[in-house]
Coordinates of C-alpha atoms in Angstrom, one line a residue:
M283 CA 88.3 -2.6 -12.3
N284 CA 85.1 -1.4 -10.7
H285 CA 83.8 1.8 -12.3
P286 CA 83.8 4.9 -9.9
R287 CA 80.1 5.4 -10.5
N288 CA 79.4 2.1 -8.7
L289 CA 80.8 3.7 -5.6
I290 CA 79.6 7.2 -6.0
K291 CA 76.0 6.6 -6.9
P292 CA 75.1 4.4 -3.8
T293 CA 77.1 6.7 -1.5
L294 CA 75.2 9.8 -2.7
A295 CA 71.9 8.0 -2.6
G296 CA 72.5 6.8 1.0
L297 CA 73.5 10.2 2.2
L298 CA 70.5 12.0 0.5
Q299 CA 67.7 9.5 1.2
W300 CA 65.9 12.1 3.3
M301 CA 65.4 14.6 0.4
P302 CA 62.0 14.5 -1.2
L303 CA 61.8 13.5 -4.9
E304 CA 59.9 16.8 -5.6
N305 CA 63.0 18.7 -4.7
W306 CA 65.2 16.6 -7.0
V307 CA 62.8 17.1 -9.9
K308 CA 62.8 20.8 -9.4
W309 CA 66.6 21.2 -9.0
S310 CA 67.5 18.9 -11.9
G311 CA 64.9 20.1 -14.4
Q312 CA 64.1 16.5 -15.3
N313 CA 60.3 16.4 -15.3
L314 CA 60.1 13.1 -17.1
V315 CA 61.5 9.7 -16.2
F316 CA 61.6 6.5 -18.2
P317 CA 61.8 3.4 -15.9
F318 CA 62.3 0.0 -17.6
Y319 CA 62.1 -3.6 -16.5
H320 CA 62.3 -7.1 -18.0
G321 CA 60.1 -9.7 -16.3
I322 CA 58.2 -10.0 -13.0
Y323 CA 58.0 -13.4 -11.2
E324 CA 56.9 -14.8 -7.8
K325 CA 60.1 -16.9 -8.0
T326 CA 63.1 -16.0 -10.1
P327 CA 63.3 -18.5 -13.0
A328 CA 66.6 -20.4 -13.5
F329 CA 67.5 -18.6 -16.7
L330 CA 67.5 -15.1 -15.0
E331 CA 69.3 -16.0 -11.8
G332 CA 72.2 -13.6 -11.3
L333 CA 71.5 -11.4 -14.4
Y334 CA 69.6 -8.7 -12.5
A335 CA 67.4 -8.4 -9.4
V336 CA 64.1 -10.0 -10.5
M337 CA 61.1 -8.4 -8.8
T338 CA 57.9 -10.0 -7.4
P339 CA 54.5 -8.8 -8.4
E340 CA 54.1 -7.2 -5.0
Q341 CA 57.4 -5.3 -5.3
F342 CA 56.5 -4.2 -8.8
E343 CA 53.1 -2.8 -7.7
N344 CA 54.9 -1.0 -4.9
H345 CA 57.2 0.6 -7.6
L346 CA 54.2 1.6 -9.6
D347 CA 52.4 3.1 -6.6
A348 CA 55.4 5.2 -5.8
L349 CA 55.7 6.4 -9.4
L350 CA 52.0 7.3 -9.4
R351 CA 52.4 9.4 -6.3
H352 CA 55.0 11.6 -7.9
Y353 CA 54.4 11.4 -11.7
E354 CA 51.6 11.2 -14.3
P355 CA 51.7 8.1 -16.5
L356 CA 52.3 9.2 -20.1
S357 CA 50.4 7.9 -23.0
P358 CA 52.3 7.2 -26.3
E359 CA 50.6 10.3 -27.8
A360 CA 51.9 12.4 -24.9
L361 CA 55.4 11.0 -25.4
V362 CA 55.4 11.9 -29.1
T363 CA 54.2 15.4 -28.2
Y364 CA 57.0 15.8 -25.7
L365 CA 59.6 14.9 -28.4
R366 CA 57.9 17.2 -30.9
N367 CA 58.2 20.0 -28.4
G368 CA 62.0 19.6 -28.2
K369 CA 61.8 17.4 -25.0
Q370 CA 60.0 20.1 -23.1
R371 CA 57.2 19.6 -20.6
E372 CA 56.0 21.6 -17.7
T373 CA 54.4 18.8 -15.6
T374 CA 56.0 15.6 -14.4
G375 CA 55.4 12.3 -16.0
F376 CA 56.7 8.7 -16.6
F377 CA 56.6 6.2 -19.4
L378 CA 57.2 2.5 -18.7
S379 CA 58.9 0.0 -21.0
F380 CA 59.9 -3.7 -20.8
D381 CA 62.6 -5.4 -22.8
D382 CA 63.1 -8.9 -24.2
G383 CA 59.6 -10.0 -24.7
L384 CA 59.3 -12.3 -21.8
R385 CA 56.0 -14.2 -21.2
S386 CA 55.6 -12.7 -17.8
C387 CA 54.9 -9.4 -19.7
Y388 CA 51.7 -10.9 -21.0
E389 CA 50.7 -13.1 -17.9
T390 CA 51.7 -10.8 -15.0
I391 CA 52.8 -7.3 -16.0
A392 CA 50.1 -6.3 -18.5
P393 CA 47.1 -7.2 -16.2
I394 CA 48.6 -5.1 -13.4
L395 CA 49.2 -2.1 -15.8
L396 CA 45.6 -2.4 -17.2
R397 CA 44.2 -2.5 -13.7
K398 CA 46.1 0.7 -12.7
G399 CA 45.6 2.4 -16.1
I400 CA 49.3 2.7 -16.9
P401 CA 50.4 2.7 -20.6
A402 CA 53.6 1.0 -21.6
A403 CA 55.8 -0.4 -24.4
F404 CA 57.0 -3.9 -24.8
Y405 CA 60.2 -4.5 -26.8
V406 CA 60.8 -7.9 -28.5
N407 CA 63.6 -9.7 -30.2
T408 CA 61.9 -11.0 -33.3
D409 CA 64.1 -14.2 -33.5
F410 CA 62.8 -15.2 -30.0
V411 CA 59.0 -14.7 -30.4
D412 CA 57.1 -18.0 -30.3
N413 CA 60.1 -19.4 -28.4
K414 CA 62.0 -20.1 -31.6
A415 CA 65.4 -19.3 -30.1
L416 CA 67.0 -18.3 -26.8
F417 CA 69.0 -15.2 -25.7
Y418 CA 72.7 -16.3 -25.4
R419 CA 73.0 -14.9 -21.9
Y420 CA 70.1 -17.0 -20.7
K421 CA 71.9 -20.0 -22.2
N422 CA 75.0 -19.1 -20.3
V423 CA 73.1 -19.0 -17.0
L424 CA 71.5 -22.4 -17.7
L425 CA 74.9 -23.9 -18.5
Y426 CA 76.4 -22.6 -15.3
H427 CA 73.5 -24.0 -13.2
Q428 CA 73.8 -27.3 -14.8
W429 CA 77.5 -27.4 -14.2
T430 CA 77.1 -26.6 -10.5
S431 CA 74.5 -29.3 -10.1
K432 CA 76.7 -31.9 -11.6
K433 CA 80.1 -30.6 -10.5
N434 CA 82.8 -33.3 -10.6
K435 CA 86.5 -33.3 -11.4
A436 CA 86.3 -35.2 -14.7
L437 CA 83.5 -33.0 -16.0
G438 CA 85.3 -29.9 -14.9
S439 CA 88.4 -30.9 -16.8
K440 CA 86.3 -31.6 -19.9
L441 CA 84.6 -28.2 -19.8
A442 CA 87.9 -26.4 -19.1
D443 CA 89.3 -28.0 -22.3
I444 CA 86.3 -26.9 -24.3
L445 CA 86.4 -23.4 -22.9
E446 CA 90.2 -23.2 -23.0
C447 CA 90.5 -22.0 -19.5
P448 CA 91.7 -23.2 -16.0
V449 CA 89.0 -25.1 -14.0
K450 CA 89.1 -22.4 -11.4
E451 CA 87.9 -19.9 -14.0
L452 CA 84.9 -22.0 -15.2
K453 CA 82.2 -19.9 -13.5
D454 CA 83.4 -16.6 -15.1
R455 CA 83.9 -18.3 -18.4
L456 CA 80.5 -20.0 -18.5
L457 CA 78.6 -16.9 -17.5
N458 CA 80.5 -14.6 -19.9
L459 CA 80.5 -16.6 -23.1
G460 CA 80.0 -13.9 -25.8
F461 CA 77.5 -13.6 -28.7
F462 CA 79.9 -15.0 -31.2
E463 CA 81.0 -18.0 -29.1
E464 CA 77.9 -20.1 -30.0
E465 CA 80.0 -23.1 -31.2
M466 CA 81.7 -23.3 -27.9
R467 CA 78.5 -22.8 -26.0
N468 CA 76.8 -25.7 -27.9
A469 CA 79.8 -27.9 -27.2
V470 CA 79.4 -27.2 -23.4
A471 CA 75.7 -27.9 -23.7
E472 CA 76.4 -31.2 -25.3
A473 CA 78.9 -32.1 -22.6
L474 CA 76.3 -31.1 -19.9
N475 CA 73.4 -32.9 -21.7
I476 CA 71.4 -29.7 -22.1
S477 CA 69.0 -29.1 -25.0
F478 CA 68.1 -25.5 -25.4
E479 CA 65.3 -26.6 -27.8
E480 CA 63.8 -28.7 -25.0
F481 CA 64.1 -25.9 -22.6
L482 CA 62.2 -23.5 -24.9
H483 CA 59.5 -26.1 -25.6
E484 CA 58.9 -26.9 -22.0
N485 CA 59.3 -23.5 -20.3
K486 CA 58.2 -21.1 -23.1
P487 CA 60.0 -18.0 -21.6
Y488 CA 58.9 -15.7 -24.4
M489 CA 55.6 -14.4 -25.6
N490 CA 54.0 -15.6 -28.9
W491 CA 52.5 -13.6 -31.7
A492 CA 49.0 -14.1 -30.6
E493 CA 49.8 -12.7 -27.1
L494 CA 51.7 -9.7 -28.7
K495 CA 48.7 -9.0 -30.9
E496 CA 46.4 -9.1 -27.9
L497 CA 48.6 -6.6 -26.0
E498 CA 48.6 -4.3 -29.0
Q499 CA 44.8 -4.5 -29.2
K500 CA 44.6 -3.5 -25.6
G501 CA 46.6 -0.3 -26.3
F502 CA 50.2 -1.2 -25.5
V503 CA 53.0 -0.3 -27.8
I504 CA 55.0 -3.2 -29.3
G505 CA 58.4 -2.2 -30.5
S506 CA 61.7 -3.7 -31.8
H507 CA 64.5 -4.8 -29.7
G508 CA 66.5 -6.0 -32.7
C509 CA 66.5 -9.6 -34.0
H510 CA 68.6 -11.6 -31.6
H511 CA 69.8 -9.3 -28.8
Q512 CA 73.3 -8.6 -30.0
A513 CA 74.9 -5.3 -28.6
Y514 CA 74.6 -2.7 -31.4
G515 CA 78.0 -1.2 -30.5
E516 CA 79.6 -4.5 -31.6
M517 CA 78.0 -4.4 -35.0
T518 CA 79.2 -2.8 -38.2
E519 CA 76.9 -0.1 -39.5
Q520 CA 75.7 -2.3 -42.3
V521 CA 74.7 -5.1 -39.9
R522 CA 73.0 -2.6 -37.5
R523 CA 70.8 -1.5 -40.3
L524 CA 70.0 -4.9 -41.7
N525 CA 69.2 -6.3 -38.2
T526 CA 66.9 -3.3 -37.5
R527 CA 65.1 -3.3 -40.8
K528 CA 64.5 -7.0 -40.6
S529 CA 63.0 -6.8 -37.2
F530 CA 60.7 -4.0 -38.2
E531 CA 59.6 -5.8 -41.3
I532 CA 58.7 -8.8 -39.3
L533 CA 56.8 -6.8 -36.6
Q534 CA 54.9 -4.9 -39.3
S535 CA 53.9 -8.1 -41.1
R536 CA 52.6 -9.6 -37.9
L537 CA 51.1 -6.6 -36.0
N538 CA 49.5 -3.3 -36.7
L539 CA 52.1 -0.9 -35.4
S540 CA 50.5 2.3 -34.3
Y541 CA 53.9 3.6 -33.3
R542 CA 57.4 2.6 -34.6
S543 CA 59.7 2.4 -31.6
F544 CA 63.1 0.8 -31.0
S545 CA 64.9 -0.2 -27.8
F546 CA 68.6 -0.9 -27.9
P547 CA 69.7 -4.3 -26.6
F548 CA 72.1 -3.8 -23.7
T549 CA 73.1 -0.2 -24.4
D550 CA 73.4 2.4 -27.2
D551 CA 77.1 2.9 -26.3
R552 CA 79.4 3.2 -29.3
V553 CA 76.5 3.6 -31.7
P554 CA 77.3 6.6 -34.0
Y555 CA 75.0 9.6 -34.5
E556 CA 74.4 8.6 -38.1
F557 CA 72.6 5.4 -37.1
F558 CA 70.0 7.5 -35.2
N559 CA 69.6 9.7 -38.2
W560 CA 69.0 6.6 -40.3
L561 CA 66.5 5.2 -37.7
E562 CA 64.4 8.4 -38.1
R563 CA 64.9 8.8 -41.8
E564 CA 64.5 5.2 -43.0
M565 CA 62.6 3.4 -40.2
K566 CA 60.4 6.4 -39.5
I567 CA 60.6 5.8 -35.8
D568 CA 58.5 7.8 -33.3
W569 CA 61.1 7.3 -30.5
S570 CA 63.9 5.1 -29.4
F571 CA 65.3 4.1 -26.0
G572 CA 68.7 3.6 -24.4
T573 CA 69.7 2.4 -20.9
A574 CA 72.1 5.1 -19.6
G575 CA 69.9 6.1 -16.6
L576 CA 68.9 9.7 -16.0
K577 CA 70.8 11.5 -18.6
N578 CA 70.2 14.0 -21.4
D579 CA 70.6 12.8 -25.0
P580 CA 71.2 15.1 -28.0
V581 CA 69.4 12.9 -30.5
P582 CA 66.0 14.5 -30.9
K583 CA 63.9 11.3 -30.8
H584 CA 66.1 9.2 -28.4
L585 CA 65.6 8.9 -24.7
Q586 CA 67.6 7.3 -21.9
R587 CA 65.8 5.0 -19.4
I588 CA 66.4 4.1 -15.8
P589 CA 67.0 0.4 -15.0
M590 CA 64.7 -0.5 -12.1
E591 CA 65.8 -4.1 -11.3
H592 CA 68.3 -2.9 -8.8
K593 CA 70.6 -5.1 -6.8
R594 CA 71.2 -2.6 -4.0
F595 CA 67.9 -0.6 -3.7
K596 CA 64.5 -2.2 -3.6
T597 CA 62.1 0.8 -3.6
A598 CA 61.5 3.1 -6.6
Q599 CA 62.2 6.2 -4.4
Q600 CA 65.6 4.9 -3.6
I601 CA 66.5 4.1 -7.2
L602 CA 65.2 7.5 -8.4
R603 CA 67.1 9.4 -5.7
E604 CA 70.3 7.6 -6.7
E605 CA 69.7 8.6 -10.3
F606 CA 68.9 12.2 -9.5
S607 CA 71.8 12.7 -7.2
Y608 CA 74.3 11.2 -9.7
F609 CA 72.7 13.4 -12.5
M610 CA 73.4 16.5 -10.4
V611 CA 77.0 15.5 -9.7
R612 CA 77.6 14.8 -13.4
G613 CA 76.0 18.2 -14.2
L614 CA 78.7 19.9 -12.1
L615 CA 81.3 18.1 -14.2
R616 CA 79.4 18.8 -17.4
K617 CA 78.9 15.1 -18.0
N618 CA 75.2 14.6 -17.8
T619 CA 74.7 14.7 -21.6
V620 CA 75.5 11.7 -23.8
R621 CA 78.3 12.3 -26.3
R622 CA 78.3 10.6 -29.6
A623 CA 80.7 10.2 -32.5

């Protein structure tokens, strides 16, 4: 069932496109925004097709120019100060971040940010750096595209047997294979004659340690996105902590982390308050990020970000107006603050 917000948000944004962003900022009291992206490409690479709306460098620069018209780019130091002040700031600002450690962060995004003087944080899954492994959802997309390119009745029947589903459901099943279904995913890859190792070697979708070190030396923050991009809400508390500690230990051994920062893979939904206390107490983080859009969060060092790779709206103004309008509606219902167990 489609969530009501998927109807309410675009409807509100469409009706209120005429309203200046300055008014939304004033009425909402939200002086800071935290936009985030993944990769920027002239042409969407096969492994990202359908996952989200991949932007071109020109579209990305248009987003940045719009943000710069309305907000001051925050330095990491200013972000830490904002948190120390109880998430209070009189002037507007934005802080950018990028998840998954894709190579386009080094090749395309960082040069644009440096030219425009915009700080940012890049979050990496430590298992994927140096192209040692591949995110399971990227694997799913590659399997689906290989299936559509070879589609025939006999192959469809074979895949349906492997996936234990009717042939008519192959698309949904291939694209939604879960984190724990790796054995089934590998069986499909063998049937389709796909080697994920060859894909990693030939395409190198991720950054390597030398590139990350260079970004760090140029002033960017490098943070943890966990080890292997499993949703933290699916983990036990013990696994959450082990996964996070391991990723920080690897980052610290490879880089000179000026700031300790964490970005939740997918979402922080169903992650209990105690884990955030542990992040601050044991991992000594300076801040962490979720993906719930424009929303208040009761955790002192945790912030919610706005996804900017939008399938309906292309401009930053449209996306921000949608977020602000939905924030105001949720405020009337007393639902614009994250609630945690």
